[in-house]
């Protein structure tokens, strides 16, 4: 009778401890951000690893999402005789919602998992201890550039996703479905607001960049240093990042657009 | 460095008193006392799992003891802040059991890493030093290989070159002989002795290769179940007749030290009706 209860209690305590360690790590990373000023090369390397290497998957996904949005949107809008608003619909959906969210999910799957596995393996093979013994702080040297690289790459990738998506919508809407080209672009220009839509979308994506990279780095840093431990952390990194992104998206959307 | 030059007790570089350390419920060290004299090769031996690696991590401040003091070069390791600890670590080299080389850097860059990190030497000076250190471990020709292309024994030697890159005052070797063929084993033994004597280093050597270790060490500690069970020069231990020392030095399968991790009696365990 008491056994399951005790187990539950222990699991809750462990989860809370992990949460605490996660926040301490984030604090250490934030305190170490100055390191990249001393060694900007480390940041460029990571922006390449995380950002540039994710470009292809983000671009291709953006294209298809934009094309599907145009197909679906046209179906609904044309029933109300509002097909020329297709450009607004596609763009607003991308910039406000799908761009930041889908990009964050893609980055968590592609770059986040790679970060977790990399850091986890460095821990399992004592490379992190080795750095400490060489009087080099692994948080500053290894984690900080990756964190900043992830956080800065995310809004850029989301912007590319949305831009490619708008083009995809254009190909399908204007090219295939015969929406008026002038209407597609001019309505978009008139109705999409810089602050309301673009800035809020960017802020979302910045927030997603923080949580996705933070979760990936923490899962790697906190891994049980065995091959099984690393594989479990990698899975957990992707699952947690996806859930947190979707949850956080609801909160941010409610705060930004909820009135 | 000037403040570090004056040590409280110059003849003892590492002084451990009343050290206690636990991993969860399991007691690893209980009231352990140990001295490492300056300029010597001191070996710490003991069966697998007694905490030899743990001891090295305590000395270098990677782990914190539950009680007791650890003084290195007159400084209390447990009380140092991060900056002071890092300054101390620049004067210690540690050879990890696995080598711990950075896998995304070549052999050359691995050895150059501490130099680039902690000195302002010019690139050509760094190159000269790296080649000298690699020459010392016989791997100058392997400078362009990546760690994944090295055998376990070679990786250990590269790690040794990296550990001595900053000319430390002390080197800690964790099982340097495992995975070495007899020739490189002999070479490594000679190298450890030679590095120690030529550069005035102090060496701590953790190992369970009794014969090899005894042949190059000046002083031996045997630890078991959290305590020092024997200590002395290799000759003294070779002559010691106590059951502990004989079992360990002669590699006898039975004696005061048991091969098994603590467990209930086998018959009792087999008769218990439990899932595991
Ligand atoms: N991270 C850890 N968490 C919990 N227990 C650990 C951890 N690392 C080591 N231990 C335990 O501490 C004890 C000592 O480990 P240590 O690695 O110091 O042994 P060792 O003497 O170096 O053994 P070996 O000769 O096999 O390398 C072992 O019994 C091990 O179970
Ligand atoms: Mg060990």
Coordinates of C-alpha atoms and ligand atoms in Angstrom, one line a residue:
Chain A
X1 CA 0.0 0.0 0.0
X2 CA 2.7 2.5 1.0
X3 CA 5.2 1.2 -1.5
X4 CA 3.6 2.9 -4.7
X5 CA 3.1 6.0 -2.7
X6 CA 6.7 6.1 -1.6
X7 CA 7.8 5.4 -5.2
X8 CA 5.6 8.3 -6.4
X9 CA 7.1 10.6 -3.8
X10 CA 10.6 9.7 -4.8
X11 CA 9.9 10.3 -8.4
X12 CA 8.4 13.6 -7.7
X13 CA 11.4 14.6 -5.6
X14 CA 13.8 13.4 -8.3
X15 CA 11.9 15.5 -10.9
X16 CA 12.1 18.5 -8.7
X17 CA 15.8 18.0 -8.1
X18 CA 16.3 17.8 -11.8
X19 CA 14.3 20.9 -12.4
X20 CA 16.5 22.7 -9.8
X21 CA 19.7 21.5 -11.4
X22 CA 18.3 22.6 -14.8
X23 CA 17.8 26.1 -13.5
X24 CA 21.2 26.2 -11.9
X25 CA 22.7 25.2 -15.2
X26 CA 20.8 27.9 -17.0
X27 CA 22.0 30.4 -14.5
X28 CA 25.6 29.3 -14.9
X29 CA 25.2 29.6 -18.7
X30 CA 23.8 33.1 -18.5
X31 CA 26.5 34.2 -16.2
X32 CA 29.1 32.8 -18.7
X33 CA 27.6 34.5 -21.7
X34 CA 30.5 37.0 -21.8
X35 CA 32.8 34.1 -22.8
X36 CA 31.6 34.4 -26.4
X37 CA 32.9 38.0 -26.6
X38 CA 36.4 36.7 -25.8
X39 CA 36.1 33.8 -28.4
X40 CA 33.5 34.8 -31.1
X41 CA 34.8 31.9 -33.3
X42 CA 33.2 29.4 -31.0
X43 CA 29.8 31.1 -31.6
X44 CA 30.2 31.1 -35.4
X45 CA 31.0 27.4 -35.3
X46 CA 27.9 26.7 -33.3
X47 CA 25.7 28.9 -35.4
X48 CA 26.9 26.9 -38.4
X49 CA 26.3 23.6 -36.7
X50 CA 22.9 24.5 -35.4
X51 CA 21.7 27.1 -37.8
X52 CA 23.2 26.5 -41.2
X53 CA 23.0 22.7 -41.0
X54 CA 19.3 23.0 -40.2
X55 CA 18.6 25.2 -43.2
X56 CA 17.7 22.5 -45.6
X57 CA 15.1 20.7 -43.5
X58 CA 13.6 24.0 -42.4
X59 CA 13.4 25.3 -45.9
X60 CA 11.8 22.2 -47.4
X61 CA 9.3 22.0 -44.5
X62 CA 8.4 25.6 -44.9
X63 CA 7.8 25.2 -48.6
X64 CA 5.4 22.3 -48.1
X65 CA 3.6 23.8 -45.1
X66 CA 3.0 27.0 -47.1
X67 CA 1.7 25.0 -50.1
X68 CA -0.7 23.0 -47.9
X69 CA -1.9 26.2 -46.2
X70 CA -2.8 27.6 -49.6
X71 CA -4.7 24.5 -50.6
X72 CA -6.7 24.4 -47.3
X73 CA -7.1 28.1 -47.0
X74 CA -8.4 28.4 -50.6
X75 CA -11.0 25.8 -49.9
X76 CA -12.4 27.7 -46.9
X77 CA -12.0 31.2 -48.2
X78 CA -13.5 30.6 -51.6
X79 CA -16.7 29.4 -50.0
X80 CA -17.0 32.9 -48.6
X81 CA -15.9 34.5 -51.8
X82 CA -12.8 35.8 -50.1
X83 CA -10.1 33.9 -52.1
X84 CA -8.1 37.0 -52.7
X85 CA -7.4 37.1 -48.9
X86 CA -5.4 33.9 -49.3
X87 CA -2.1 35.8 -49.0
X88 CA -3.0 37.3 -45.7
X89 CA -4.2 34.0 -44.3
X90 CA -1.1 32.1 -45.4
X91 CA 1.2 34.7 -44.1
X92 CA -0.5 35.3 -40.8
X93 CA -0.6 31.6 -40.0
X94 CA 3.0 31.2 -40.8
X95 CA 4.4 34.3 -39.1
X96 CA 2.3 34.1 -36.0
X97 CA 2.1 30.4 -35.4
X98 CA 3.5 27.8 -37.7
X99 CA 6.8 29.4 -38.5
X100 CA 8.0 29.7 -34.9
X101 CA 6.4 26.4 -33.7
X102 CA 7.2 24.1 -36.5
X103 CA 10.8 25.5 -36.7
X104 CA 11.2 24.9 -33.0
X105 CA 10.0 21.3 -33.4
X106 CA 12.3 20.7 -36.3
X107 CA 15.3 22.2 -34.6
X108 CA 14.6 20.2 -31.5
X109 CA 14.6 17.1 -33.6
X110 CA 17.6 17.9 -35.7
X111 CA 19.9 20.1 -33.7
X112 CA 18.6 19.5 -30.2
X113 CA 19.1 15.8 -30.3
X114 CA 22.5 16.2 -31.7
X115 CA 23.5 18.6 -29.0
X116 CA 22.3 16.3 -26.3
X117 CA 24.1 13.3 -27.7
X118 CA 27.3 15.3 -28.2
X119 CA 27.4 16.7 -24.7
X120 CA 26.3 13.4 -23.2
X121 CA 29.0 11.5 -25.0
X122 CA 31.6 14.1 -23.9
X123 CA 30.5 13.5 -20.4
X124 CA 30.5 9.7 -20.7
X125 CA 34.0 9.7 -22.2
X126 CA 35.3 12.0 -19.4
X127 CA 36.0 14.8 -21.9
X128 CA 34.2 17.3 -19.6
X129 CA 36.2 16.1 -16.6
X130 CA 39.3 16.4 -18.7
X131 CA 38.5 20.0 -19.5
X132 CA 37.9 20.7 -15.8
X133 CA 41.3 19.2 -15.0
X134 CA 42.9 21.4 -17.5
X135 CA 41.3 24.3 -15.6
X136 CA 38.8 25.0 -18.3
X137 CA 35.2 25.5 -17.3
X138 CA 33.1 23.2 -19.6
X139 CA 30.0 25.3 -19.0
X140 CA 31.7 28.4 -20.5
X141 CA 33.7 26.6 -23.1
X142 CA 31.2 24.0 -24.4
X143 CA 27.7 25.0 -23.3
X144 CA 27.7 28.7 -23.6
X145 CA 28.5 29.0 -27.4
X146 CA 26.0 26.2 -28.1
X147 CA 23.3 27.9 -26.1
X148 CA 23.8 31.3 -27.8
X149 CA 24.1 29.7 -31.2
X150 CA 20.8 27.9 -30.7
X151 CA 19.0 30.9 -29.3
X152 CA 20.2 33.2 -32.2
X153 CA 19.6 30.7 -34.9
X154 CA 16.0 30.0 -34.0
X155 CA 14.4 33.3 -35.0
X156 CA 16.5 33.3 -38.2
X157 CA 15.4 29.8 -39.1
X158 CA 11.8 30.7 -38.3
X159 CA 12.0 33.7 -40.6
X160 CA 13.3 31.6 -43.4
X161 CA 10.6 29.0 -42.8
X162 CA 7.9 31.7 -43.0
X163 CA 9.4 33.3 -46.1
X164 CA 9.7 30.1 -48.0
X165 CA 6.2 29.2 -46.8
X166 CA 4.8 32.4 -48.3
X167 CA 6.4 31.6 -51.6
X168 CA 5.0 28.0 -51.4
X169 CA 1.6 29.5 -50.8
X170 CA 2.1 31.8 -53.8
X171 CA 3.0 28.9 -56.1
X172 CA 0.0 27.0 -55.2
X173 CA -2.5 29.9 -54.7
X174 CA -1.5 32.0 -57.6
X175 CA 0.1 29.4 -59.9
X176 CA -2.2 26.5 -59.4
X177 CA -5.5 27.8 -58.0
X178 CA -5.7 31.0 -60.0
X179 CA -5.8 33.6 -57.1
X180 CA -5.1 37.1 -58.4
X181 CA -1.4 37.8 -58.0
X182 CA -1.8 41.5 -57.1
X183 CA -4.4 40.6 -54.5
X184 CA -2.1 37.9 -52.9
X185 CA 0.7 40.4 -52.3
X186 CA -1.2 43.7 -51.7
X187 CA -3.6 42.3 -49.2
X188 CA -0.7 40.8 -47.4
X189 CA 1.1 44.1 -47.3
X190 CA -2.0 45.9 -46.1
X191 CA -3.1 43.5 -43.4
X192 CA 0.0 42.1 -41.9
X193 CA 1.2 44.4 -39.1
X194 CA 4.9 44.7 -38.3
X195 CA 4.6 44.9 -34.5
X196 CA 1.5 42.7 -34.0
X197 CA 2.6 39.9 -36.3
X198 CA 6.2 40.0 -37.2
X199 CA 7.7 41.1 -33.9
X200 CA 5.5 38.9 -31.8
X201 CA 6.4 35.9 -34.0
X202 CA 10.1 36.7 -33.6
X203 CA 9.7 37.0 -29.8
X204 CA 8.0 33.6 -29.7
X205 CA 10.7 32.1 -31.7
X206 CA 13.4 33.6 -29.5
X207 CA 11.6 32.1 -26.4
X208 CA 11.5 28.7 -28.2
X209 CA 15.2 29.0 -29.0
X210 CA 15.9 29.4 -25.3
X211 CA 13.9 26.5 -24.1
X212 CA 14.9 24.1 -26.9
X213 CA 18.6 24.7 -26.5
X214 CA 18.5 24.8 -22.7
X215 CA 16.6 21.5 -22.6
X216 CA 19.0 19.9 -25.1
X217 CA 22.1 21.1 -23.2
X218 CA 20.8 20.2 -19.8
X219 CA 19.8 16.7 -20.9
X220 CA 23.3 16.1 -22.2
X221 CA 25.0 17.6 -19.3
X222 CA 22.9 15.7 -16.7
X223 CA 23.0 12.4 -18.5
X224 CA 23.9 9.1 -16.9
X225 CA 27.4 8.6 -18.3
X226 CA 26.7 5.3 -20.2
X227 CA 25.6 4.6 -23.7
X228 CA 22.1 3.7 -22.5
X229 CA 22.0 6.9 -20.4
X230 CA 23.0 9.0 -23.5
X231 CA 20.3 7.4 -25.7
X232 CA 17.7 7.9 -23.0
X233 CA 18.7 11.6 -22.6
X234 CA 18.5 12.1 -26.3
X235 CA 15.0 10.8 -26.6
X236 CA 14.0 12.8 -23.5
X237 CA 15.5 16.0 -24.9
X238 CA 13.3 15.8 -28.1
X239 CA 10.1 14.8 -26.3
X240 CA 10.5 17.4 -23.6
X241 CA 11.4 20.2 -26.0
X242 CA 8.4 19.4 -28.2
X243 CA 6.0 19.4 -25.2
X244 CA 7.4 22.5 -23.7
X245 CA 7.3 24.4 -27.0
X246 CA 3.7 23.5 -27.6
X247 CA 2.7 24.5 -24.0
X248 CA 4.7 27.7 -24.1
X249 CA 3.2 28.5 -27.5
X250 CA -0.3 28.5 -26.0
X251 CA 0.8 30.7 -23.1
X252 CA 2.6 33.2 -25.3
X253 CA -0.2 33.3 -27.9
X254 CA -2.7 34.0 -25.1
X255 CA -0.5 36.8 -23.8
X256 CA 0.3 38.3 -27.2
X257 CA -2.9 38.0 -29.2
X258 CA -5.4 37.1 -26.5
X259 CA -7.3 40.4 -26.0
Chain B
X1 CA 52.6 31.8 -8.8
X2 CA 54.7 33.6 -6.1
X3 CA 52.3 33.0 -3.3
X4 CA 52.1 29.3 -4.1
X5 CA 55.8 28.9 -3.9
X6 CA 55.8 28.9 -0.1
X7 CA 54.2 25.8 1.1
X8 CA 53.4 25.0 4.7
X9 CA 55.2 21.7 4.8
X10 CA 57.6 21.5 1.9
X11 CA 58.4 17.8 2.1
X12 CA 54.7 16.8 1.9
X13 CA 52.9 17.9 -1.2
X14 CA 49.5 16.2 -0.6
X15 CA 48.3 15.6 2.9
X16 CA 45.0 13.8 3.5
X17 CA 43.6 13.6 7.0
X18 CA 40.4 11.9 8.3
X19 CA 38.9 11.7 4.8
X20 CA 35.3 10.4 4.7
X21 CA 33.4 10.0 1.5
X22 CA 30.1 8.3 0.7
X23 CA 28.2 7.5 -2.5
X24 CA 24.6 7.3 -1.3
X25 CA 24.6 4.6 1.3
X26 CA 27.9 3.1 0.3
X27 CA 30.9 4.3 2.3
X28 CA 33.9 4.7 0.0
X29 CA 36.4 6.2 2.4
X30 CA 36.3 6.2 6.2
X31 CA 38.9 8.1 8.1
X32 CA 41.6 7.8 5.5
X33 CA 45.0 9.3 6.1
X34 CA 47.6 9.6 3.3
X35 CA 50.7 11.6 2.6
X36 CA 52.4 12.2 -0.8
X37 CA 56.0 13.3 -0.4
X38 CA 57.3 15.8 -2.9
X39 CA 59.5 14.4 -5.6
X40 CA 58.4 10.8 -5.2
X41 CA 56.4 8.4 -7.2
X42 CA 53.7 7.2 -4.8
X43 CA 51.4 4.4 -5.8
X44 CA 48.0 3.8 -4.4
X45 CA 46.9 0.2 -4.9
X46 CA 43.8 -1.7 -4.1
X47 CA 41.2 -4.0 -5.6
X48 CA 38.8 -2.8 -8.3
X49 CA 36.0 -0.6 -6.9
X50 CA 37.8 0.5 -3.7
X51 CA 37.7 4.1 -4.8
X52 CA 41.1 4.7 -6.3
X53 CA 39.7 6.9 -9.1
X54 CA 37.5 8.5 -6.5
X55 CA 40.6 9.4 -4.5
X56 CA 42.2 11.1 -7.4
X57 CA 39.0 13.1 -8.0
X58 CA 38.9 14.2 -4.4
X59 CA 42.6 15.3 -4.5
X60 CA 41.9 17.4 -7.6
X61 CA 38.7 18.9 -6.2
X62 CA 36.3 17.3 -8.7
X63 CA 34.5 15.7 -5.8
X64 CA 33.9 17.0 -2.3
X65 CA 34.6 14.9 0.8
X66 CA 31.9 14.5 3.5
X67 CA 34.6 15.1 6.1
X68 CA 38.3 15.5 6.5
X69 CA 40.9 17.7 5.0
X70 CA 42.9 17.5 1.7
X71 CA 45.8 19.8 1.4
X72 CA 47.7 20.2 -1.8
X73 CA 50.8 22.3 -1.8
X74 CA 49.7 23.9 1.4
X75 CA 46.2 24.8 0.1
X76 CA 43.0 23.2 1.5
X77 CA 41.4 21.9 -1.7
X78 CA 37.9 21.7 -0.1
X79 CA 37.9 25.4 0.7
X80 CA 39.2 26.9 -2.6
X81 CA 36.9 28.9 -4.8
X82 CA 36.6 28.0 -8.4
X83 CA 39.3 30.5 -9.6
X84 CA 41.8 29.3 -7.0
X85 CA 41.0 25.7 -7.7
X86 CA 41.5 26.3 -11.5
X87 CA 44.9 28.0 -10.7
X88 CA 45.9 25.0 -8.7
X89 CA 44.8 22.6 -11.4
X90 CA 47.0 24.3 -13.9
X91 CA 49.8 22.9 -11.8
X92 CA 48.4 19.4 -11.8
X93 CA 48.1 17.0 -14.7
X94 CA 45.7 14.1 -14.6
X95 CA 45.8 11.1 -16.8
X96 CA 42.3 9.7 -17.0
X97 CA 41.6 6.0 -17.2
X98 CA 40.1 6.5 -20.6
X99 CA 42.4 9.2 -21.9
X100 CA 39.6 11.8 -22.1
X101 CA 41.0 13.4 -25.3
X102 CA 38.8 15.9 -27.0
X103 CA 37.4 13.9 -29.9
X104 CA 36.9 16.8 -32.3
X105 CA 40.5 17.9 -32.1
X106 CA 43.6 16.2 -33.6
X107 CA 46.4 14.8 -31.5
X108 CA 48.4 18.0 -32.0
X109 CA 45.6 20.3 -31.1
X110 CA 44.8 18.2 -28.0
X111 CA 48.3 18.6 -26.7
X112 CA 48.3 22.3 -27.6
X113 CA 45.0 22.9 -25.9
X114 CA 46.2 23.7 -22.4
X115 CA 49.1 25.8 -23.8
X116 CA 46.7 27.9 -26.0
X117 CA 44.3 28.1 -23.1
X118 CA 46.6 29.2 -20.3
X119 CA 49.6 30.9 -21.9
X120 CA 50.2 33.6 -24.5
X121 CA 52.9 31.7 -26.3
X122 CA 53.3 32.4 -30.0
X123 CA 52.1 29.8 -32.5
X124 CA 55.6 28.7 -33.3
X125 CA 56.5 28.3 -29.7
X126 CA 53.4 26.2 -29.0
X127 CA 54.3 24.0 -32.0
X128 CA 57.8 23.4 -30.6
X129 CA 56.5 22.6 -27.1
X130 CA 53.8 20.3 -28.5
X131 CA 56.3 18.4 -30.6
X132 CA 58.7 18.0 -27.7
X133 CA 55.9 16.6 -25.5
X134 CA 54.8 14.3 -28.2
X135 CA 58.4 13.2 -28.8
X136 CA 58.6 12.4 -25.1
X137 CA 55.8 9.9 -25.4
X138 CA 57.0 8.6 -28.7
X139 CA 54.1 9.9 -30.8
X140 CA 55.5 12.8 -32.7
X141 CA 54.6 11.0 -35.9
X142 CA 51.0 10.7 -34.9
X143 CA 50.4 14.4 -34.5
X144 CA 47.8 14.7 -37.4
X145 CA 45.7 11.7 -36.3
X146 CA 42.3 12.1 -34.7
X147 CA 41.6 10.5 -31.3
X148 CA 39.3 8.0 -33.0
X149 CA 42.2 6.7 -35.1
X150 CA 44.4 5.9 -32.0
X151 CA 44.6 2.7 -30.1
X152 CA 43.7 2.8 -26.4
X153 CA 47.3 2.7 -25.4
X154 CA 48.3 5.5 -27.8
X155 CA 45.4 7.6 -26.6
X156 CA 46.7 7.2 -23.1
X157 CA 50.1 8.4 -24.2
X158 CA 48.7 11.4 -26.0
X159 CA 46.8 12.2 -22.9
X160 CA 50.1 12.0 -20.9
X161 CA 51.7 14.4 -23.3
X162 CA 48.8 16.8 -22.8
X163 CA 49.0 16.3 -19.0
X164 CA 52.6 17.5 -19.0
X165 CA 52.1 20.3 -21.5
X166 CA 52.1 23.0 -18.8
X167 CA 55.0 21.4 -16.9
X168 CA 52.9 20.7 -13.8
X169 CA 54.3 20.1 -10.3
X170 CA 52.3 16.9 -9.9
X171 CA 50.8 14.3 -12.2
X172 CA 48.1 11.9 -11.2
X173 CA 48.0 8.7 -13.2
X174 CA 44.8 6.6 -13.2
X175 CA 45.6 3.1 -14.3
X176 CA 48.2 4.0 -16.9
X177 CA 49.2 0.4 -17.6
X178 CA 45.9 -1.2 -18.6
X179 CA 45.7 -1.9 -22.3
X180 CA 49.4 -1.5 -22.9
X181 CA 51.4 -4.2 -24.6
X182 CA 54.6 -5.3 -22.7
X183 CA 56.8 -3.0 -24.7
X184 CA 54.9 0.2 -24.4
X185 CA 54.2 -0.8 -20.7
X186 CA 57.9 -0.9 -20.1
X187 CA 58.4 2.3 -22.0
X188 CA 55.6 4.0 -20.0
X189 CA 57.0 2.8 -16.7
X190 CA 60.4 4.2 -17.6
X191 CA 58.7 7.4 -18.8
X192 CA 56.8 7.9 -15.6
X193 CA 60.0 7.5 -13.6
X194 CA 62.1 9.6 -15.9
X195 CA 59.5 12.5 -16.0
X196 CA 59.4 12.4 -12.3
X197 CA 63.1 12.6 -11.7
X198 CA 64.2 14.8 -14.5
X199 CA 61.5 17.5 -14.1
X200 CA 61.3 17.3 -10.3
X201 CA 57.7 16.2 -10.5
X202 CA 55.6 14.5 -7.9
X203 CA 53.6 11.5 -9.2
X204 CA 50.6 9.7 -7.8
X205 CA 50.1 6.4 -9.5
X206 CA 46.8 4.5 -9.1
X207 CA 47.0 0.9 -10.3
X208 CA 46.4 -2.7 -9.5
X209 CA 49.3 -4.0 -11.5
X210 CA 51.3 -4.9 -8.4
X211 CA 54.6 -6.0 -9.9
X212 CA 55.0 -3.1 -12.3
X213 CA 53.9 -0.5 -9.8
X214 CA 56.1 -1.8 -7.1
X215 CA 59.1 -1.7 -9.5
X216 CA 58.9 2.1 -10.1
X217 CA 57.2 3.5 -7.0
X218 CA 59.1 4.9 -4.0
X219 CA 56.2 4.4 -1.7
X220 CA 53.1 2.3 -1.7
X221 CA 49.7 2.5 -0.1
X222 CA 47.2 -0.3 -0.2
X223 CA 43.7 0.7 0.4
X224 CA 40.7 -1.5 1.0
X225 CA 37.2 -0.8 2.3
X226 CA 37.8 2.8 2.8
X227 CA 41.1 2.5 4.8
X228 CA 44.8 2.2 4.3
X229 CA 45.5 -1.4 5.1
X230 CA 49.2 -1.3 4.4
X231 CA 51.9 1.3 3.6
X232 CA 55.6 1.3 3.1
X233 CA 58.4 1.1 0.6
X234 CA 58.1 -1.7 -2.0
X235 CA 60.9 -3.6 -0.2
X236 CA 59.1 -3.2 3.2
X237 CA 55.8 -4.5 1.7
X238 CA 57.5 -7.3 0.0
X239 CA 58.9 -8.5 3.3
X240 CA 55.6 -7.8 5.2
X241 CA 54.0 -11.1 6.4
X242 CA 50.5 -9.8 7.3
X243 CA 47.7 -11.5 5.5
X244 CA 46.4 -8.3 3.8
X245 CA 49.7 -7.5 2.3
X246 CA 50.5 -11.0 1.2
X247 CA 47.2 -11.5 -0.5
X248 CA 47.4 -8.3 -2.4
X249 CA 51.1 -8.4 -3.3
X250 CA 51.0 -12.1 -4.3
X251 CA 47.6 -11.9 -6.0
X252 CA 46.0 -14.7 -3.9
X253 CA 42.4 -15.3 -4.8
X254 CA 41.4 -15.9 -1.1
X255 CA 42.3 -14.1 2.1
X256 CA 41.0 -11.1 4.0
X257 CA 40.0 -9.4 0.7
X258 CA 37.0 -10.9 -1.0
X259 CA 36.4 -11.0 -4.7
X260 CA 32.6 -10.3 -4.3
X261 CA 30.7 -7.1 -3.9
X262 CA 29.0 -7.2 -0.4
X263 CA 25.9 -9.5 -0.6
X264 CA 24.0 -11.9 1.6
X265 CA 25.2 -15.5 1.6
X266 CA 24.7 -17.3 -1.7
X267 CA 22.5 -20.1 -0.3
X268 CA 20.3 -17.7 1.5
X269 CA 20.0 -15.5 -1.6
X270 CA 19.0 -18.5 -3.8
X271 CA 16.4 -19.7 -1.3
X272 CA 14.7 -16.3 -1.0
X273 CA 11.4 -16.2 -2.9
X274 CA 11.6 -12.8 -4.5
X275 CA 11.5 -11.7 -8.1
X276 CA 15.1 -10.3 -8.0
Ligands
LIG1 N1 29.2 8.3 -10.3 C1 29.0 7.4 -9.4 N2 27.9 7.2 -8.7 C2 27.7 6.3 -7.8 N3 28.7 5.5 -7.4 C3 29.9 5.5 -8.0 C4 30.1 6.5 -9.0 N4 31.4 6.4 -9.4 C5 31.9 5.3 -8.7 N5 31.0 4.8 -7.8 C6 31.2 3.8 -6.9 O1 32.4 4.1 -6.1 C7 33.2 3.0 -5.9 C8 34.6 3.4 -6.2 O2 34.7 3.7 -7.6 P1 36.1 4.0 -8.3 O3 35.9 4.3 -9.7 O4 36.8 5.0 -7.5 O5 36.9 2.6 -8.1 P2 38.3 2.2 -8.6 O6 39.1 1.9 -7.3 O7 38.9 3.3 -9.4 O8 38.1 0.9 -9.4 P3 38.8 0.5 -10.8 O9 40.1 -0.1 -10.3 O10 37.9 -0.6 -11.3 O11 39.0 1.6 -11.7 C9 32.7 1.9 -6.7 O12 32.2 0.9 -5.9 C10 31.5 2.5 -7.5 O13 30.4 1.6 -7.4
LIG2 MG1 39.3 3.6 -11.4

